[in-house]
Short mmCIF file of C-alpha atoms and ligand atoms in Angstrom, two decimals:
data_model
loop_
_atom_site.label_atom_id
_atom_site.label_comp_id
_atom_site.label_asym_id
_atom_site.label_seq_id
_atom_site.Cartn_x
_atom_site.Cartn_y
_atom_site.Cartn_z
CA UNK R 19 79.03 36.35 -174.48
CA UNK R 20 79.07 36.42 -170.83
CA UNK R 21 76.69 38.45 -168.74
CA UNK R 22 76.79 39.36 -164.77
CA UNK R 23 73.15 40.56 -163.81
CA UNK R 24 73.45 42.08 -160.52
CA UNK R 25 69.98 42.68 -158.86
CA UNK R 26 68.81 39.35 -160.56
CA UNK R 27 66.19 38.80 -157.75
CA UNK R 28 64.34 42.06 -158.10
CA UNK R 29 61.75 42.52 -160.44
CA UNK R 30 63.30 43.75 -163.58
CA UNK R 31 66.33 41.17 -163.25
CA UNK R 32 64.08 38.54 -162.96
CA UNK R 33 63.04 39.34 -166.28
CA UNK R 34 66.37 39.74 -167.68
CA UNK R 35 67.00 36.43 -166.63
CA UNK R 36 63.98 34.82 -168.21
CA UNK R 37 64.47 36.78 -171.54
CA UNK R 38 68.26 36.49 -171.95
CA UNK R 39 68.89 33.54 -174.09
CA UNK R 40 71.77 32.54 -176.39
CA UNK R 41 74.19 34.29 -173.80
CA UNK R 42 76.28 32.55 -170.68
CA UNK R 43 73.96 34.48 -167.97
CA UNK R 44 75.42 34.75 -164.23
CA UNK R 45 72.31 36.21 -161.99
CA UNK R 46 73.11 37.40 -158.57
CA UNK R 47 70.92 39.09 -155.68
CA UNK R 48 72.06 40.43 -152.53
CA UNK R 49 73.28 37.42 -150.96
CA UNK R 50 75.45 36.62 -153.68
CA UNK R 51 77.31 40.08 -153.69
CA UNK R 52 76.20 43.02 -151.86
CA UNK R 53 77.26 45.92 -153.75
CA UNK R 54 78.31 47.66 -150.57
CA UNK R 55 81.34 45.32 -150.41
CA UNK R 56 83.98 46.69 -152.63
CA UNK R 57 85.99 43.73 -151.93
CA UNK R 58 83.48 41.18 -152.92
CA UNK R 59 82.32 43.24 -155.76
CA UNK R 60 85.87 43.09 -157.41
CA UNK R 61 86.37 39.53 -156.44
CA UNK R 62 83.09 38.33 -158.52
CA UNK R 63 83.88 40.73 -161.54
CA UNK R 64 87.52 39.08 -161.70
CA UNK R 65 86.31 35.42 -161.26
CA UNK R 66 83.57 36.01 -163.95
CA UNK R 67 85.24 37.99 -166.19
CA UNK R 68 81.88 38.98 -167.78
CA UNK R 69 81.87 40.90 -171.08
CA UNK R 70 78.93 43.07 -169.94
CA UNK R 71 77.53 43.84 -166.04
CA UNK R 72 73.99 44.83 -165.84
CA UNK R 73 73.69 46.92 -162.80
CA UNK R 74 70.13 46.50 -161.64
CA UNK R 75 70.82 46.10 -157.72
CA UNK R 76 69.10 48.99 -156.02
CA UNK R 77 67.31 50.37 -152.70
CA UNK R 78 64.28 51.32 -155.11
CA UNK R 79 61.71 51.91 -151.95
CA UNK R 80 61.69 55.44 -152.76
CA UNK R 81 59.74 56.40 -149.71
CA UNK R 82 62.15 54.31 -147.60
CA UNK R 83 65.06 56.45 -148.99
CA UNK R 84 63.92 59.44 -147.09
CA UNK R 85 63.90 57.74 -144.00
CA UNK R 86 66.87 55.63 -144.29
CA UNK R 87 69.51 58.22 -146.35
CA UNK R 88 72.26 56.42 -145.44
CA UNK R 89 71.24 53.13 -146.84
CA UNK R 90 69.91 54.66 -150.05
CA UNK R 91 73.41 56.50 -150.76
CA UNK R 92 75.66 53.63 -149.71
CA UNK R 93 73.84 51.38 -152.33
CA UNK R 94 72.48 53.29 -154.86
CA UNK R 95 75.40 55.33 -155.19
CA UNK R 96 78.58 54.22 -153.40
CA UNK R 97 77.50 50.52 -154.42
CA UNK R 98 77.48 51.45 -157.77
CA UNK R 99 80.79 53.11 -157.58
CA UNK R 100 82.14 49.69 -156.19
CA UNK R 101 80.85 48.08 -159.34
CA UNK R 102 82.37 50.70 -161.89
CA UNK R 103 85.26 50.42 -160.33
CA UNK R 104 85.75 46.75 -160.46
CA UNK R 105 84.55 47.23 -164.02
CA UNK R 106 87.34 49.78 -164.54
CA UNK R 107 89.94 47.30 -163.79
CA UNK R 108 88.20 44.18 -166.25
CA UNK R 109 87.92 44.28 -169.68
CA UNK R 110 83.88 44.24 -168.95
CA UNK R 111 81.48 46.84 -170.12
CA UNK R 112 78.67 48.55 -167.78
CA UNK R 113 74.94 49.12 -168.19
CA UNK R 114 73.63 50.68 -165.32
CA UNK R 115 69.96 50.76 -164.37
CA UNK R 116 68.88 54.60 -163.64
CA UNK R 117 65.52 56.38 -163.06
CA UNK R 118 63.32 59.60 -164.17
CA UNK R 119 63.32 60.31 -160.73
CA UNK R 120 66.79 62.36 -161.50
CA UNK R 121 64.73 64.80 -163.07
CA UNK R 122 62.32 67.57 -161.15
CA UNK R 123 59.73 67.15 -163.27
CA UNK R 124 59.33 70.91 -164.43
CA UNK R 125 59.43 70.39 -168.01
CA UNK R 126 56.17 69.81 -170.05
CA UNK R 127 57.68 67.93 -173.20
CA UNK R 128 59.53 64.63 -172.86
CA UNK R 129 62.98 65.03 -170.93
CA UNK R 130 66.59 64.09 -173.46
CA UNK R 131 69.09 62.45 -172.42
CA UNK R 132 71.04 65.46 -171.83
CA UNK R 133 68.56 67.34 -169.85
CA UNK R 134 69.90 68.87 -166.49
CA UNK R 135 69.51 66.47 -163.58
CA UNK R 136 67.70 68.24 -160.50
CA UNK R 137 66.44 65.29 -158.25
CA UNK R 138 63.66 66.22 -155.69
CA UNK R 139 64.41 62.92 -153.66
CA UNK R 140 66.75 61.03 -151.97
CA UNK R 141 66.34 58.08 -154.19
CA UNK R 142 66.47 60.60 -157.28
CA UNK R 143 69.72 62.38 -155.88
CA UNK R 144 71.27 58.80 -155.41
CA UNK R 145 70.80 57.90 -158.66
CA UNK R 146 71.99 61.09 -159.89
CA UNK R 147 74.91 61.20 -157.92
CA UNK R 148 75.56 57.55 -159.02
CA UNK R 149 75.53 58.60 -162.88
CA UNK R 150 77.87 61.67 -162.60
CA UNK R 151 80.22 59.35 -160.36
CA UNK R 152 79.53 56.38 -162.55
CA UNK R 153 80.81 58.46 -165.78
CA UNK R 154 83.57 59.36 -164.33
CA UNK R 155 84.81 55.92 -163.48
CA UNK R 156 83.71 54.32 -166.56
CA UNK R 157 83.64 56.86 -169.89
CA UNK R 158 82.22 54.24 -171.68
CA UNK R 159 79.62 53.02 -169.69
CA UNK R 160 75.91 52.73 -170.77
CA UNK R 161 73.14 54.48 -168.31
CA UNK R 162 69.61 53.29 -169.29
CA UNK R 163 67.01 55.47 -167.32
CA UNK R 164 63.85 53.96 -167.13
CA UNK R 165 60.66 54.74 -165.49
CA UNK R 166 57.02 53.33 -163.58
CA UNK R 167 58.62 49.51 -164.00
CA UNK R 168 55.58 46.97 -163.77
CA UNK R 169 55.94 43.46 -164.45
CA UNK R 170 55.51 39.95 -162.92
CA UNK R 171 57.43 38.17 -159.66
CA UNK R 172 57.48 41.78 -157.24
CA UNK R 173 55.58 44.85 -155.98
CA UNK R 174 54.61 47.00 -158.53
CA UNK R 175 51.91 49.94 -158.97
CA UNK R 176 49.40 47.56 -161.09
CA UNK R 177 49.98 44.88 -158.52
CA UNK R 178 48.94 46.87 -155.37
CA UNK R 179 46.09 48.18 -157.56
CA UNK R 180 44.75 44.83 -158.32
CA UNK R 181 44.81 43.70 -154.63
CA UNK R 182 43.33 46.92 -153.40
CA UNK R 183 40.65 47.12 -156.17
CA UNK R 184 39.41 43.34 -155.02
CA UNK R 185 38.62 44.57 -151.61
CA UNK R 186 37.48 48.38 -152.06
CA UNK R 187 34.59 50.02 -154.16
CA UNK R 188 36.54 53.09 -155.12
CA UNK R 189 40.37 53.81 -155.39
CA UNK R 190 41.38 57.71 -155.14
CA UNK R 191 45.20 57.59 -157.80
CA UNK R 192 47.01 60.53 -158.53
CA UNK R 193 46.03 62.13 -161.25
CA UNK R 194 48.75 65.08 -161.58
CA UNK R 195 52.03 63.01 -162.15
CA UNK R 196 52.54 61.90 -165.20
CA UNK R 197 55.08 59.32 -166.86
CA UNK R 198 55.71 56.39 -169.25
CA UNK R 199 54.82 52.97 -167.48
CA UNK R 200 57.47 50.46 -168.32
CA UNK R 201 56.81 46.50 -168.57
CA UNK R 202 59.96 44.28 -167.41
CA UNK R 203 59.60 42.31 -170.40
CA UNK R 204 59.76 45.40 -172.87
CA UNK R 205 62.57 46.60 -170.77
CA UNK R 206 64.62 43.28 -170.38
CA UNK R 207 64.63 43.03 -174.66
CA UNK R 208 65.83 46.55 -174.78
CA UNK R 209 68.73 46.23 -172.29
CA UNK R 210 69.69 42.97 -174.17
CA UNK R 211 69.65 44.74 -177.40
CA UNK R 212 71.55 47.66 -175.97
CA UNK R 213 74.29 45.32 -174.85
CA UNK R 214 74.60 43.56 -178.30
CA UNK R 215 74.51 46.94 -180.13
CA UNK R 216 77.71 47.83 -177.79
CA UNK R 217 75.67 50.93 -176.58
CA UNK R 218 77.69 53.80 -174.26
CA UNK R 219 76.30 57.10 -172.94
CA UNK R 220 72.57 57.74 -171.61
CA UNK R 221 69.84 56.40 -173.20
CA UNK R 222 66.07 56.43 -172.12
CA UNK R 223 64.04 53.21 -172.01
CA UNK R 224 60.36 53.08 -171.26
CA UNK R 225 57.38 52.02 -173.13
CA UNK R 226 55.84 54.18 -175.31
CA UNK R 227 53.09 56.98 -174.58
CA UNK R 228 52.59 58.52 -171.50
CA UNK R 229 50.16 58.46 -168.52
CA UNK R 230 48.74 59.76 -165.11
CA UNK R 231 48.78 56.92 -162.56
CA UNK R 232 45.17 57.70 -162.14
CA UNK R 233 44.97 56.95 -166.22
CA UNK R 234 46.94 54.19 -165.69
CA UNK R 235 44.94 52.69 -163.01
CA UNK R 236 41.50 53.11 -165.37
CA UNK R 237 43.18 51.30 -168.17
CA UNK R 238 44.40 48.48 -165.85
CA UNK R 239 40.97 47.90 -164.32
CA UNK R 240 39.15 48.09 -167.41
CA UNK R 241 41.46 45.18 -169.26
CA UNK R 242 40.88 42.99 -165.69
CA UNK R 243 37.32 43.67 -166.09
CA UNK R 244 37.03 44.97 -162.70
CA UNK R 245 33.99 47.14 -161.75
CA UNK R 246 36.11 49.16 -159.07
CA UNK R 247 35.79 53.14 -159.47
CA UNK R 248 39.01 55.05 -159.69
CA UNK R 249 38.66 58.69 -158.52
CA UNK R 250 41.29 61.21 -159.69
CA UNK R 251 43.56 62.68 -156.62
CA UNK R 252 46.00 65.46 -155.92
CA UNK R 253 49.53 64.47 -154.84
CA UNK R 254 48.64 66.51 -152.00
CA UNK R 255 45.87 64.88 -151.03
CA UNK R 256 48.01 61.55 -150.90
CA UNK R 257 51.09 62.75 -148.47
CA UNK R 258 53.90 60.79 -149.33
CA UNK R 259 57.46 61.17 -147.65
CA UNK R 260 59.27 61.56 -151.24
CA UNK R 261 58.03 64.07 -153.46
CA UNK R 262 57.53 62.76 -157.27
CA UNK R 263 58.37 64.71 -160.31
CA UNK R 264 54.91 66.30 -161.83
CA UNK R 265 56.29 65.48 -165.06
CA UNK R 266 58.68 62.84 -166.12
CA UNK R 267 58.09 61.68 -169.80
CA UNK R 268 61.33 60.37 -171.15
CA UNK R 269 61.92 61.17 -174.66
CA UNK R 270 62.51 58.06 -176.93
CA UNK R 271 65.08 59.80 -179.26
CA UNK R 272 68.19 58.24 -177.76
CA UNK R 273 66.68 54.54 -177.93
CA UNK R 274 65.66 55.43 -181.82
CA UNK R 275 69.20 55.79 -182.60
CA UNK R 276 70.19 51.98 -181.83
CA UNK R 277 66.66 50.79 -184.32
CA UNK R 278 65.00 49.71 -180.76
CA UNK R 279 61.04 50.52 -180.80
CA UNK R 280 59.14 50.16 -177.57
CA UNK R 281 55.97 48.96 -177.74
CA UNK R 282 52.98 51.11 -176.09
CA UNK R 283 52.21 50.68 -172.55
CA UNK R 284 48.78 49.71 -173.00
CA UNK R 285 49.46 46.70 -175.00
CA UNK R 286 52.60 46.21 -172.38
CA UNK R 287 49.73 46.09 -169.77
CA UNK R 288 47.68 43.72 -171.49
CA UNK R 289 50.62 41.42 -171.95
CA UNK R 290 51.06 41.94 -168.18
CA UNK R 291 48.18 40.50 -167.12
CA UNK R 292 47.75 37.77 -169.56
CA UNK R 293 51.48 36.94 -167.62
CA UNK R 294 50.36 37.55 -164.15
CA UNK R 295 47.30 34.93 -165.49
CA UNK R 296 44.52 37.44 -164.31
N1 NAP F 22 60.91 49.93 -160.15
C1 NAP F 22 60.65 51.11 -161.09
O1 NAP F 22 59.67 51.70 -160.94
C2 NAP F 22 62.12 51.62 -161.18
C3 NAP F 22 62.07 52.89 -162.41
C4 NAP F 22 63.20 53.37 -162.85
C5 NAP F 22 64.31 53.26 -162.26
N2 NAP F 22 64.52 51.62 -161.83
C6 NAP F 22 65.57 51.34 -161.59
O2 NAP F 22 65.68 49.94 -162.25
C7 NAP F 22 66.37 48.57 -161.38
C8 NAP F 22 65.81 47.70 -160.93
O3 NAP F 22 64.81 47.67 -160.50
P1 NAP F 22 63.98 46.79 -159.87
O4 NAP F 22 62.29 47.48 -159.85
O5 NAP F 22 63.91 45.85 -160.21
O6 NAP F 22 64.24 46.79 -158.34
P2 NAP F 22 63.63 45.98 -156.97
O7 NAP F 22 62.65 44.78 -157.75
O8 NAP F 22 63.62 46.44 -155.82
O9 NAP F 22 65.13 44.63 -156.95
C9 NAP F 22 66.12 45.25 -156.57
C10 NAP F 22 67.44 44.26 -156.68
O10 NAP F 22 68.70 44.91 -155.95
C11 NAP F 22 68.70 44.15 -155.11
N3 NAP F 22 69.83 44.86 -154.14
C12 NAP F 22 69.25 45.40 -153.22
N4 NAP F 22 70.28 46.08 -152.48
C13 NAP F 22 71.19 45.65 -152.79
C14 NAP F 22 72.90 45.65 -152.09
N5 NAP F 22 72.92 45.94 -151.21
N6 NAP F 22 73.63 44.77 -152.83
C15 NAP F 22 73.30 43.91 -154.11
N7 NAP F 22 72.23 43.88 -154.26
C16 NAP F 22 71.03 44.61 -154.09
C17 NAP F 22 68.18 42.96 -154.80
O11 NAP F 22 68.35 42.00 -154.34
P3 NAP F 22 67.55 41.05 -152.97
O12 NAP F 22 66.37 40.92 -153.78
O13 NAP F 22 68.64 39.65 -153.45
O14 NAP F 22 67.94 41.52 -151.87
C18 NAP F 22 67.04 42.87 -156.16
O15 NAP F 22 67.66 42.22 -156.80
C19 NAP F 22 67.16 49.77 -160.45
O16 NAP F 22 68.34 50.06 -160.44
C20 NAP F 22 65.92 50.89 -160.12
O17 NAP F 22 66.42 51.76 -159.22
C21 NAP F 22 63.17 51.15 -161.30
#
C-alpha cells in the first residue's frame, strides 16, 4: 500500500511516520505542499497516486485561531477541501484528523459520532465546517476525531507542564474541563489500522479513560517524580482567547466496531515519559 501523509512534520505526523511500517510512506510538511495551494495539492496527489491520504495538516494553535480567523479557515477548512477535491479525482481514500472541539461541551456523557456539532471556538468551527465539506466532497472519507494529543517531538500539554514544574513550586491547572488525553503513538497505530481496515465515516479515536487537565498534570508529575504542587483552577481564572468545551469526552463505540482497543491514558502517559527519557 502507498500512503501520503500531509502534516508529517507535526506531533502526530512524526509518530505516524515512525509507526507506519510495511507500507510505502510519503511524508510531507508545509514546505513540501501548502494545502492552501489547490494546484500544488492536485499535483502531489496525482503524481504520488497513493491508496490512502492521511490529512493531519492543520493550523492547530487554538488561541491563535481566534486572532487569525482567516488563516484558520484557509488552512483547516479550505485546505482540507483542496485535499478532498484532489482525492475525489484520484483512486485514493482519505482519512482526515478532526477534533473534540467540534462539540460545545454541554453533554455529561461521552459524545457519539452522530451527536450534533456545535463548536464554540474558531478552531472548532474551522474543523466542523471541514468535516461537513469533506463528507460532501468525498462521501466515503473517514474522519478520525481525537482530543488532547500529546507526544514526543513537539509542543503539548505534558511537555509544557514538565518545563514549568522545573522552575515553579506550584502550578494552577484547570479542573473544570474534562476530556480524553491521547498519545500520538497510540493514535498513529489506530489510524494505521483504520486505513488497513478500510474505515469510512466518523470515528472517535482517543486513549481510554478521561480526566481534567488538573488530574492529567497531577498524574504526570507523580510519574515524573516531581514534587511541584498542582492546584485546581477554574477556566474563568485562566482567561484564554478561545473558549474550550467543559466536557469533550469522546465515546469509543465507533472504534469498537473496527475491533480496535485503545490503551488507558495513564499507561500512555508512562510510555510517553519513557520515550521522552525523563
Ligand atoms: N494537538 C491536539 O491536541 C489535537 C487535538 C485534536 C485534533 N487534532 C488534530 O490532529 C491533527 C494533527 O495535529 P498535531 O498536534 O500533530 O498538529 P501540529 O503538531 O501542530 O502539526 C501540524 C502539521 O500541519 C502542517 N501544516 C500547517 N499548516 C499547513 C499548511 N498550510 N499546509 C500544509 N501543512 C500545514 C505542519 O507543517 P510544518 O510543521 O511543516 O509547517 C505540521 O506538519 C490536526 O488535524 C489537528 O487539528 C490535534
